[in-house]
């Protein structure tokens, strides 16, 4: 069993140990897992290459560590507690024993479709237990899963399938989101028109809606699993064999396929889960994220299941049938640890505290947030109304790339401070550097957040593009991993994340590249060029503001274009990427060399045009005046 820190002194001791001798620290942590063969060497690294390897020549299977090796896990203990979208539909409680059987059965199904070690399997599914089964079945046979969040469009899904050259796609007929039904299989059909690598598509029946099934390619899940046995030996994997790919946005238009490997990710997701949530056997843990994002991978599936936890999985949305849904679930299942995003808290806060009143939240012990900075108002609302001033809040900072939490309080152990992620976890060595890469030592400093030593959960490469991996994370500053975030270390040495310093925006806890949104807008037939920036938004954290230059106006005039541009982005990327504000402008502010001056556009979108800073490099100052005059104001700013 992974060891758990219990006291502040224990944290300080572990942290110091982990810095003084990281290899020994992680080797000790890794020893509590089941390895088919032990590693010869703990770590090999060079951030110039870059090359990072943990537990070299160690052999294992992560699902053996979830199922076979947990002597403390009774096969009758719940692994997944599933709450469907509709509170009137009966939920499911799936024990470790049942889950193991389903995983083996589906692993054999994948094998029968010709999937083997190293093959990529794309997964585009709603939040149903079979999604967890799908991930673990891939891991069982050594196939690399690539989950695509089911809110992405057909184009985005296709782009990810093509990049990974996935052989099989796992999906469902449709999905439920509150009162809405989403035609998942129709989106899949559109995507697959351009995906030559896909040989088979397995479809889980969730809504029962009429869908088309392509002869020879598409198979019903329930038919496919009937043909195979419920026993499937685990494939023996090398510690550094890829476990999964998860695409995320970067500052260019093309999504990056973050690659995580088996051994290091296992150790890191389990260690951080246990410590950050202070999980004890018997607790019920509820993370509201979707498995389509890294939070779901690490803290619904792998971390909790590796620790023998009971993980609640929720299919629906926080506001349906009413904004008290999360609290109904907490009451119904006596949830002990609750983990969500600040944006969800802000929207529930805005809908009124009456939705919390009368709900029994006394089971709660630990509250968590992730994905974006939490403002003090939301923090206090969470602390007072949900935690009733009893529950510590863990503001967990991390990234798709880091695999698990990096900076966070340990609840009840290290101090918390509203809007601060506070202190690094053991094994994590954050550094703050200025624009030139000079390390800023001591307290009360602000700059770029980097990490100067590897940790087991870090990404190893970008799928098919190791050079982009190097450029993105290791070229800004010598010999460190650059996170892309700005950070402040206060007078007490606590870290406060200030947000991205690159062209990435964070909309409702979802990362979006401004270039990605611009590419989508530029596909519009009446658009010449565009520039997208983020601005502060009271619910979403950041809103999307697009400045658009048109070739001509359609019959609908400006308003018509604004609407169709928003629709086009929702269609091309996904509904969550729909711009909040679209301003039609005669031109963009550029330098003489033709570079768009985003700094100026950001100021205008933020409503702070009185202070544009240095504009001497502008090619045409008049354009800026025109843009300022026509600027739009979001009431939610
Ligand atoms: C970016 C990573 C990690 C899972 C969800 C998002 C921002 C994340 C925090 C936090 C302030 C945060 C950062 C980071 N972020 N957690 N606690 N406080 N900002 O994963 O899509 O990979 O995005 O989210 O800007 O770089 P992601």
Coordinates of N, CA and C in Angstrom, one line a residue, residues 26 35 54-55 60 239-240 261-270 455-458 460:
X26 N 11.2 7.7 -4.6 CA 10.2 7.1 -5.5 C 10.4 5.6 -5.6
X35 N 5.1 -5.7 -9.2 CA 5.9 -5.7 -10.5 C 6.2 -7.2 -10.9
X54 N 11.6 6.3 -16.1 CA 11.5 5.8 -14.7 C 11.4 4.3 -14.6
X55 N 12.0 3.7 -13.6 CA 11.9 2.3 -13.3 C 12.3 1.5 -14.5
X60 N 5.4 -4.8 -15.6 CA 4.1 -4.8 -14.8 C 2.9 -4.7 -15.7
X239 N 7.9 -0.7 -18.0 CA 7.5 0.5 -17.2 C 7.3 1.7 -18.2
X240 N 8.2 1.7 -19.2 CA 8.1 2.9 -20.1 C 7.2 2.6 -21.3
X261 N 3.3 7.0 -19.7 CA 3.8 5.6 -19.7 C 3.3 4.9 -18.4
X262 N 3.5 3.6 -18.4 CA 2.8 2.7 -17.5 C 3.3 2.8 -16.0
X263 N 4.6 2.6 -15.8 CA 5.1 2.5 -14.4 C 5.0 3.8 -13.6
X264 N 5.6 4.8 -14.2 CA 5.7 6.1 -13.5 C 4.3 6.7 -13.3
X265 N 3.4 6.6 -14.3 CA 2.1 7.1 -14.1 C 1.3 6.4 -13.0
X266 N 1.5 5.1 -13.0 CA 0.8 4.3 -11.9 C 1.2 4.8 -10.5
X267 N 2.5 4.9 -10.3 CA 3.0 5.2 -9.0 C 2.5 6.7 -8.6
X268 N 2.6 7.5 -9.6 CA 2.3 8.9 -9.3 C 0.8 9.2 -9.1
X269 N 0.0 8.6 -9.9 CA -1.5 8.8 -9.8 C -2.0 8.2 -8.5
X270 N -1.5 7.1 -8.1 CA -1.9 6.5 -6.8 C -1.4 7.2 -5.6
X455 N 9.6 13.9 -12.3 CA 8.7 13.2 -11.4 C 8.1 12.1 -12.2
X456 N 7.7 11.0 -11.5 CA 7.3 9.8 -12.3 C 6.1 10.0 -13.2
X457 N 5.2 10.9 -12.8 CA 4.0 11.1 -13.6 C 4.1 12.0 -14.8
X458 N 5.3 12.5 -15.1 CA 5.4 13.5 -16.2 C 5.2 12.9 -17.6
X460 N 6.1 11.9 -21.4 CA 7.4 11.4 -21.9 C 7.7 12.0 -23.3

